[in-house]
């Protein structure tokens, strides 16, 4: 293990080398500082001046510093404060209002925080704790902490993480509610302020409930997780009641918590065993005092106690508890079940009399679904029905029915449908909800995320709103729910075009509702962004981020149309949960969200909306450029070659979609997060910044003038500029060079060692059959052309430096180290001695795997081909025949010289990946 002072010296040497190469790189278009540094480091490694451990220590040093920078930015997103001041500022517009008006403003919920479980758990828990502590202003020693993700992340791990984040969010909401009651007591001393249940911020989760694109979560596991959450919340209520001296309710809810935990254990152990399911189901459904499914009696009892209470502090404590019971019911957060549209279509196709799923796009499908929804009678079901059902959409709604009946009847359940394509799919889901008797408690929500549905989403909602049966359902629920996806849309059509399309859908929805006189329902708009810019995470403060997701223009339009909008925002996985990693961060995040949510909508004057033709040209231009990029064969090849193997496993969900894309359509088969992560790791976050240069260059003066005059366009350009600053096409081209057969052929010609030369030629021969260097170069050329135009236009409105100056030297060093590790790994695989064909793999196959950075797989294969034989069993000591002890049998030198180094290289490359992600502030 290299010592810290050696890592510091090597770090200084790398930075000096980059400085020395910088003038040459400016003069010679084929020169690159990162390439020269990589070659120099490789030479030192070959000479034995440094080893892989030294490079690993260098990566650790840079990654620690980058983590500290990331923590500082996280801490600055939501500035510190206190709840009293925050509430005073947020409720200032309500001064002078009546108590009834205040209740209307605060009780129904003004903003939803949704904890989603996408695979962004790139940091181990220890490092996430360290990052949270640093962002909270604490001193942390990072010396002994590894940046690699925890191994084998499971759904249970993710559920534990989301539970911790929700617990801190709940604690923050208690402080918020307490401060609101203090404000109410101050401003309404003579009115019954204690009757209110103010809960302006609400929590939801889909961790454990998201089945879109995955089949590894059983319904029994979901029931078990939901019961865990019920037990945890009941335990909290019981403690709070004990503190308040309400002993009878404390005992009752303590017993209910213990019962829910026991029920959870039975379902967790049941699996697919029918007898075990029966035992668990009977325990859940049998009537008993400790088996509760509603808190209505307890809330009513608290209301009586509050009205009779004379002690002010105790009254407020009971008010806070009653508010929490009303807001959360028998769970830690509202549940959002998620399926995809194909699962809904397959579940109802026969019922609707459709011979093929393509008929869902026909108007007759909508009519058939509406008629079935109007006429259907609720079916009686039990856990046997649920156990036997194999169609996911039906099973999820059956599960919802059992949850509402036996676990928590108080809180609604969201039913999200991803990859939505037809209004008939939404109406079909409503039909199923009525079939299983849950329509009064289920909010069916379409998710708009593909370019096609984003383009026609306005007409989609108009068709739904023109269906009387859909309007009847919405009015019964008292809310209309929609969801907009920033992740998939951002990779298909570019993040900027996606955001403009989503904003347009916000406005079209408002217009459609107003045109039909629908003003008596809440409009819940869930924007599922992430922390990465590639998923819609704005690189600014929390207030700026929320303004980016739902713009001031949209908020003003919704207010103008007389609609009560309830925005929701997702906090995705390990990156998103960091906003709630400590109690201080959770409180600061909640205060920032509250300030935004309660800020009155004001009329916006912006040329971006006045000159709609020019804005529309920007949208169409970026979208067309990005769609051409997405379809480009070179882009596909770069994404699908070694890129996925740069990424460690960062969650329980698979990196690739299990179906729906051809072998040649790699970019479509990859999910959005790994897609974005690969672009980050190649120093080319193209789906955020690319395309805008070509658009801006059409009318550069007009574009610059609009940026100067339009807050909205300036906001979009700032996001593109932030991605541009983290782009280095010289780094991308250097990856092409080390994957070029010419690079290795020249190395062979210049190497005086015959064995090394032969190794290099083997690598060159395999690379010559791949052509990946050409693909990377062609991609870099396309991006370079657009970047040059963007840089040229940016000089008219950007006060900072233009070009690669924002790409930090430490990022170059990390890339150079990775390139050295790649080259060493290639060489180790190519140095493998010939072996017999009986292993069903050749040396050439191993080199090919190495060229895709599958170093761990190569090491595994070599371990089988060249095993190290253990000591003979002790029984052989009883042999009478004399003999001398044999040297270690097998191939210990292969293990020592090739297999172990390959494993070390694989781990070190993954550490580089996490180090690079710190500079982007998120994984993927």
Tab-separated table of N, CA, C and O in Angstrom, residues 753-811:
chain	number	residue	atom	x	y	z
A	753	UNK	N	12.205	-5.020	-26.043
A	753	UNK	CA	11.972	-6.347	-25.463
A	753	UNK	C	11.050	-7.132	-26.392
A	753	UNK	O	9.923	-6.736	-26.664
A	754	UNK	N	11.531	-8.277	-26.883
A	754	UNK	CA	10.748	-9.065	-27.838
A	754	UNK	C	9.431	-9.549	-27.260
A	754	UNK	O	8.404	-9.575	-27.948
A	755	UNK	N	9.452	-9.922	-25.978
A	755	UNK	CA	8.217	-10.418	-25.362
A	755	UNK	C	7.178	-9.303	-25.263
A	755	UNK	O	6.004	-9.508	-25.562
A	756	UNK	N	7.604	-8.124	-24.853
A	756	UNK	CA	6.684	-6.992	-24.772
A	756	UNK	C	6.151	-6.624	-26.153
A	756	UNK	O	4.963	-6.281	-26.313
A	757	UNK	N	7.038	-6.689	-27.160
A	757	UNK	CA	6.610	-6.361	-28.515
A	757	UNK	C	5.570	-7.356	-29.004
A	757	UNK	O	4.571	-6.988	-29.637
A	758	UNK	N	5.790	-8.622	-28.714
A	758	UNK	CA	4.836	-9.649	-29.136
A	758	UNK	C	3.490	-9.451	-28.437
A	758	UNK	O	2.420	-9.619	-29.039
A	759	UNK	N	3.537	-9.083	-27.171
A	759	UNK	CA	2.308	-8.801	-26.427
A	759	UNK	C	1.545	-7.651	-27.066
A	759	UNK	O	0.322	-7.719	-27.265
A	760	UNK	N	2.248	-6.578	-27.397
A	760	UNK	CA	1.610	-5.418	-28.022
A	760	UNK	C	0.999	-5.776	-29.369
A	760	UNK	O	-0.094	-5.302	-29.723
A	761	UNK	N	1.665	-6.622	-30.136
A	761	UNK	CA	1.138	-7.010	-31.440
A	761	UNK	C	-0.116	-7.866	-31.303
A	761	UNK	O	-1.031	-7.791	-32.139
A	762	UNK	N	-0.171	-8.698	-30.265
A	762	UNK	CA	-1.394	-9.479	-30.030
A	762	UNK	C	-2.579	-8.536	-29.749
A	762	UNK	O	-3.686	-8.745	-30.245
A	763	UNK	N	-2.318	-7.530	-28.952
A	763	UNK	CA	-3.376	-6.561	-28.636
A	763	UNK	C	-3.795	-5.829	-29.906
A	763	UNK	O	-4.991	-5.648	-30.184
A	764	UNK	N	-2.824	-5.396	-30.701
A	764	UNK	CA	-3.125	-4.675	-31.942
A	764	UNK	C	-3.968	-5.528	-32.877
A	764	UNK	O	-4.907	-5.033	-33.525
A	765	UNK	N	-3.650	-6.811	-32.955
A	765	UNK	CA	-4.388	-7.703	-33.844
A	765	UNK	C	-5.857	-7.811	-33.438
A	765	UNK	O	-6.752	-7.822	-34.293
A	766	UNK	N	-6.113	-7.891	-32.143
A	766	UNK	CA	-7.501	-7.986	-31.692
A	766	UNK	C	-8.226	-6.654	-31.857
A	766	UNK	O	-9.403	-6.616	-32.222
A	767	UNK	N	-7.539	-5.537	-31.594
A	767	UNK	CA	-8.158	-4.221	-31.757
A	767	UNK	C	-8.502	-3.950	-33.214
A	767	UNK	O	-9.500	-3.280	-33.516
A	768	UNK	N	-7.678	-4.468	-34.126
A	768	UNK	CA	-7.919	-4.225	-35.548
A	768	UNK	C	-9.246	-4.801	-36.004
A	768	UNK	O	-9.837	-4.331	-36.987
A	769	UNK	N	-9.744	-5.808	-35.296
A	769	UNK	CA	-11.013	-6.426	-35.667
A	769	UNK	C	-12.221	-5.709	-35.061
A	769	UNK	O	-13.360	-6.068	-35.360
A	770	UNK	N	-11.959	-4.710	-34.241
A	770	UNK	CA	-13.052	-4.051	-33.530
A	770	UNK	C	-13.386	-2.679	-34.115
A	770	UNK	O	-14.554	-2.319	-34.229
A	771	UNK	N	-12.391	-1.889	-34.436
A	771	UNK	CA	-12.636	-0.569	-35.010
A	771	UNK	C	-13.223	0.432	-34.041
A	771	UNK	O	-13.800	1.444	-34.451
A	772	UNK	N	-13.086	0.173	-32.752
A	772	UNK	CA	-13.699	1.073	-31.778
A	772	UNK	C	-13.026	2.438	-31.770
A	772	UNK	O	-13.667	3.457	-31.492
A	773	UNK	N	-11.729	2.479	-32.078
A	773	UNK	CA	-11.040	3.769	-32.120
A	773	UNK	C	-11.668	4.684	-33.162
A	773	UNK	O	-11.794	5.899	-32.948
A	774	UNK	N	-12.082	4.119	-34.283
A	774	UNK	CA	-12.740	4.913	-35.328
A	774	UNK	C	-14.085	5.426	-34.831
A	774	UNK	O	-14.449	6.588	-35.040
A	775	UNK	N	-14.839	4.555	-34.141
A	775	UNK	CA	-16.141	4.977	-33.609
A	775	UNK	C	-15.986	6.131	-32.628
A	775	UNK	O	-16.747	7.111	-32.684
A	776	UNK	N	-15.011	6.045	-31.732
A	776	UNK	CA	-14.819	7.102	-30.743
A	776	UNK	C	-14.393	8.394	-31.428
A	776	UNK	O	-14.881	9.485	-31.102
A	777	UNK	N	-13.503	8.283	-32.407
A	777	UNK	CA	-13.053	9.479	-33.118
A	777	UNK	C	-14.198	10.147	-33.870
A	777	UNK	O	-14.324	11.374	-33.869
A	778	UNK	N	-15.037	9.335	-34.529
A	778	UNK	CA	-16.169	9.912	-35.261
A	778	UNK	C	-17.137	10.608	-34.304
A	778	UNK	O	-17.676	11.672	-34.617
A	779	UNK	N	-17.375	9.995	-33.142
A	779	UNK	CA	-18.232	10.633	-32.152
A	779	UNK	C	-17.607	11.931	-31.669
A	779	UNK	O	-18.287	12.969	-31.573
A	780	UNK	N	-16.323	11.902	-31.379
A	780	UNK	CA	-15.639	13.118	-30.920
A	780	UNK	C	-15.706	14.220	-31.968
A	780	UNK	O	-15.863	15.403	-31.638
A	781	UNK	N	-15.585	13.859	-33.240
A	781	UNK	CA	-15.677	14.859	-34.310
A	781	UNK	C	-17.041	15.537	-34.314
A	781	UNK	O	-17.145	16.763	-34.450
A	782	UNK	N	-18.100	14.725	-34.185
A	782	UNK	CA	-19.453	15.286	-34.185
A	782	UNK	C	-19.656	16.219	-32.994
A	782	UNK	O	-20.217	17.316	-33.130
A	783	UNK	N	-19.193	15.787	-31.826
A	783	UNK	CA	-19.344	16.619	-30.627
A	783	UNK	C	-18.480	17.871	-30.717
A	783	UNK	O	-18.874	18.948	-30.259
A	784	UNK	N	-17.301	17.740	-31.299
A	784	UNK	CA	-16.388	18.880	-31.408
A	784	UNK	C	-16.969	19.967	-32.292
A	784	UNK	O	-16.854	21.160	-31.988
A	785	UNK	N	-17.604	19.571	-33.392
A	785	UNK	CA	-18.209	20.541	-34.293
A	785	UNK	C	-19.288	21.353	-33.577
A	785	UNK	O	-19.351	22.584	-33.696
A	786	UNK	N	-20.113	20.663	-32.807
A	786	UNK	CA	-21.172	21.361	-32.073
A	786	UNK	C	-20.585	22.202	-30.941
A	786	UNK	O	-21.021	23.337	-30.708
A	787	UNK	N	-19.581	21.671	-30.255
A	787	UNK	CA	-18.987	22.398	-29.130
A	787	UNK	C	-18.332	23.689	-29.591
A	787	UNK	O	-18.421	24.713	-28.910
A	788	UNK	N	-17.671	23.650	-30.737
A	788	UNK	CA	-17.022	24.866	-31.239
A	788	UNK	C	-18.050	25.977	-31.453
A	788	UNK	O	-17.831	27.128	-31.095
A	789	UNK	N	-19.185	25.619	-32.017
A	789	UNK	CA	-20.244	26.614	-32.238
A	789	UNK	C	-20.793	27.135	-30.912
A	789	UNK	O	-21.053	28.338	-30.758
A	790	UNK	N	-20.992	26.229	-29.961
A	790	UNK	CA	-21.507	26.662	-28.655
A	790	UNK	C	-20.523	27.604	-27.970
A	790	UNK	O	-20.918	28.636	-27.409
A	791	UNK	N	-19.243	27.276	-28.010
A	791	UNK	CA	-18.228	28.136	-27.391
A	791	UNK	C	-18.209	29.509	-28.051
A	791	UNK	O	-18.087	30.540	-27.377
A	792	UNK	N	-18.322	29.533	-29.371
A	792	UNK	CA	-18.273	30.805	-30.091
A	792	UNK	C	-19.438	31.700	-29.700
A	792	UNK	O	-19.261	32.907	-29.443
A	793	UNK	N	-20.644	31.129	-29.617
A	793	UNK	CA	-21.806	31.931	-29.242
A	793	UNK	C	-21.750	32.325	-27.769
A	793	UNK	O	-22.148	33.428	-27.386
A	794	UNK	N	-21.208	31.427	-26.937
A	794	UNK	CA	-21.180	31.672	-25.488
A	794	UNK	C	-20.339	32.894	-25.131
A	794	UNK	O	-20.561	33.530	-24.095
A	795	UNK	N	-19.373	33.228	-25.954
A	795	UNK	CA	-18.519	34.383	-25.646
A	795	UNK	C	-19.308	35.688	-25.581
A	795	UNK	O	-18.871	36.652	-24.971
A	796	UNK	N	-20.498	35.678	-26.190
A	796	UNK	CA	-21.306	36.899	-26.191
A	796	UNK	C	-22.035	37.121	-24.878
A	796	UNK	O	-22.440	38.239	-24.575
A	797	UNK	N	-22.214	36.078	-24.094
A	797	UNK	CA	-22.995	36.246	-22.868
A	797	UNK	C	-22.372	35.607	-21.633
A	797	UNK	O	-22.902	35.730	-20.536
A	798	UNK	N	-21.265	34.893	-21.782
A	798	UNK	CA	-20.670	34.221	-20.625
A	798	UNK	C	-19.542	35.055	-20.044
A	798	UNK	O	-18.588	35.395	-20.756
A	799	UNK	N	-19.608	35.385	-18.765
A	799	UNK	CA	-18.532	36.176	-18.151
A	799	UNK	C	-17.285	35.358	-17.853
A	799	UNK	O	-16.202	35.897	-17.685
A	800	UNK	N	-17.426	34.039	-17.770
A	800	UNK	CA	-16.305	33.178	-17.399
A	800	UNK	C	-15.527	32.705	-18.606
A	800	UNK	O	-15.830	33.038	-19.757
A	801	UNK	N	-14.485	31.910	-18.356
A	801	UNK	CA	-13.659	31.381	-19.452
A	801	UNK	C	-14.459	30.387	-20.297
A	801	UNK	O	-15.303	29.661	-19.798
A	802	UNK	N	-14.174	30.378	-21.577
A	802	UNK	CA	-14.832	29.479	-22.511
A	802	UNK	C	-13.843	28.393	-22.913
A	802	UNK	O	-12.671	28.657	-23.145
A	803	UNK	N	-14.320	27.186	-23.041
A	803	UNK	CA	-13.447	26.096	-23.469
A	803	UNK	C	-13.308	25.052	-22.387
A	803	UNK	O	-14.200	24.865	-21.553
A	804	UNK	N	-12.152	24.387	-22.371
A	804	UNK	CA	-11.930	23.289	-21.440
A	804	UNK	C	-11.361	23.737	-20.098
A	804	UNK	O	-10.969	22.910	-19.283
A	805	UNK	N	-11.322	25.063	-19.865
A	805	UNK	CA	-10.707	25.525	-18.619
A	805	UNK	C	-11.455	25.033	-17.394
A	805	UNK	O	-10.881	24.930	-16.313
A	806	UNK	N	-12.744	24.722	-17.536
A	806	UNK	CA	-13.502	24.241	-16.388
A	806	UNK	C	-13.254	22.784	-16.067
A	806	UNK	O	-13.691	22.288	-15.032
A	807	UNK	N	-12.553	22.085	-16.960
A	807	UNK	CA	-12.255	20.667	-16.739
A	807	UNK	C	-11.010	20.587	-15.861
A	807	UNK	O	-9.894	20.847	-16.303
A	808	UNK	N	-11.208	20.229	-14.615
A	808	UNK	CA	-10.125	20.338	-13.630
A	808	UNK	C	-8.977	19.381	-13.941
A	808	UNK	O	-9.169	18.293	-14.474
A	809	UNK	N	-7.779	19.804	-13.572
A	809	UNK	CA	-6.596	18.989	-13.810
A	809	UNK	C	-6.701	17.634	-13.099
A	809	UNK	O	-6.214	16.623	-13.616
A	810	UNK	N	-7.320	17.619	-11.944
A	810	UNK	CA	-7.457	16.347	-11.238
A	810	UNK	C	-8.322	15.360	-12.018
A	810	UNK	O	-8.132	14.136	-11.920
A	811	UNK	N	-9.271	15.876	-12.803
A	811	UNK	CA	-10.054	14.994	-13.661
A	811	UNK	C	-9.170	14.389	-14.747
A	811	UNK	O	-9.285	13.198	-15.069
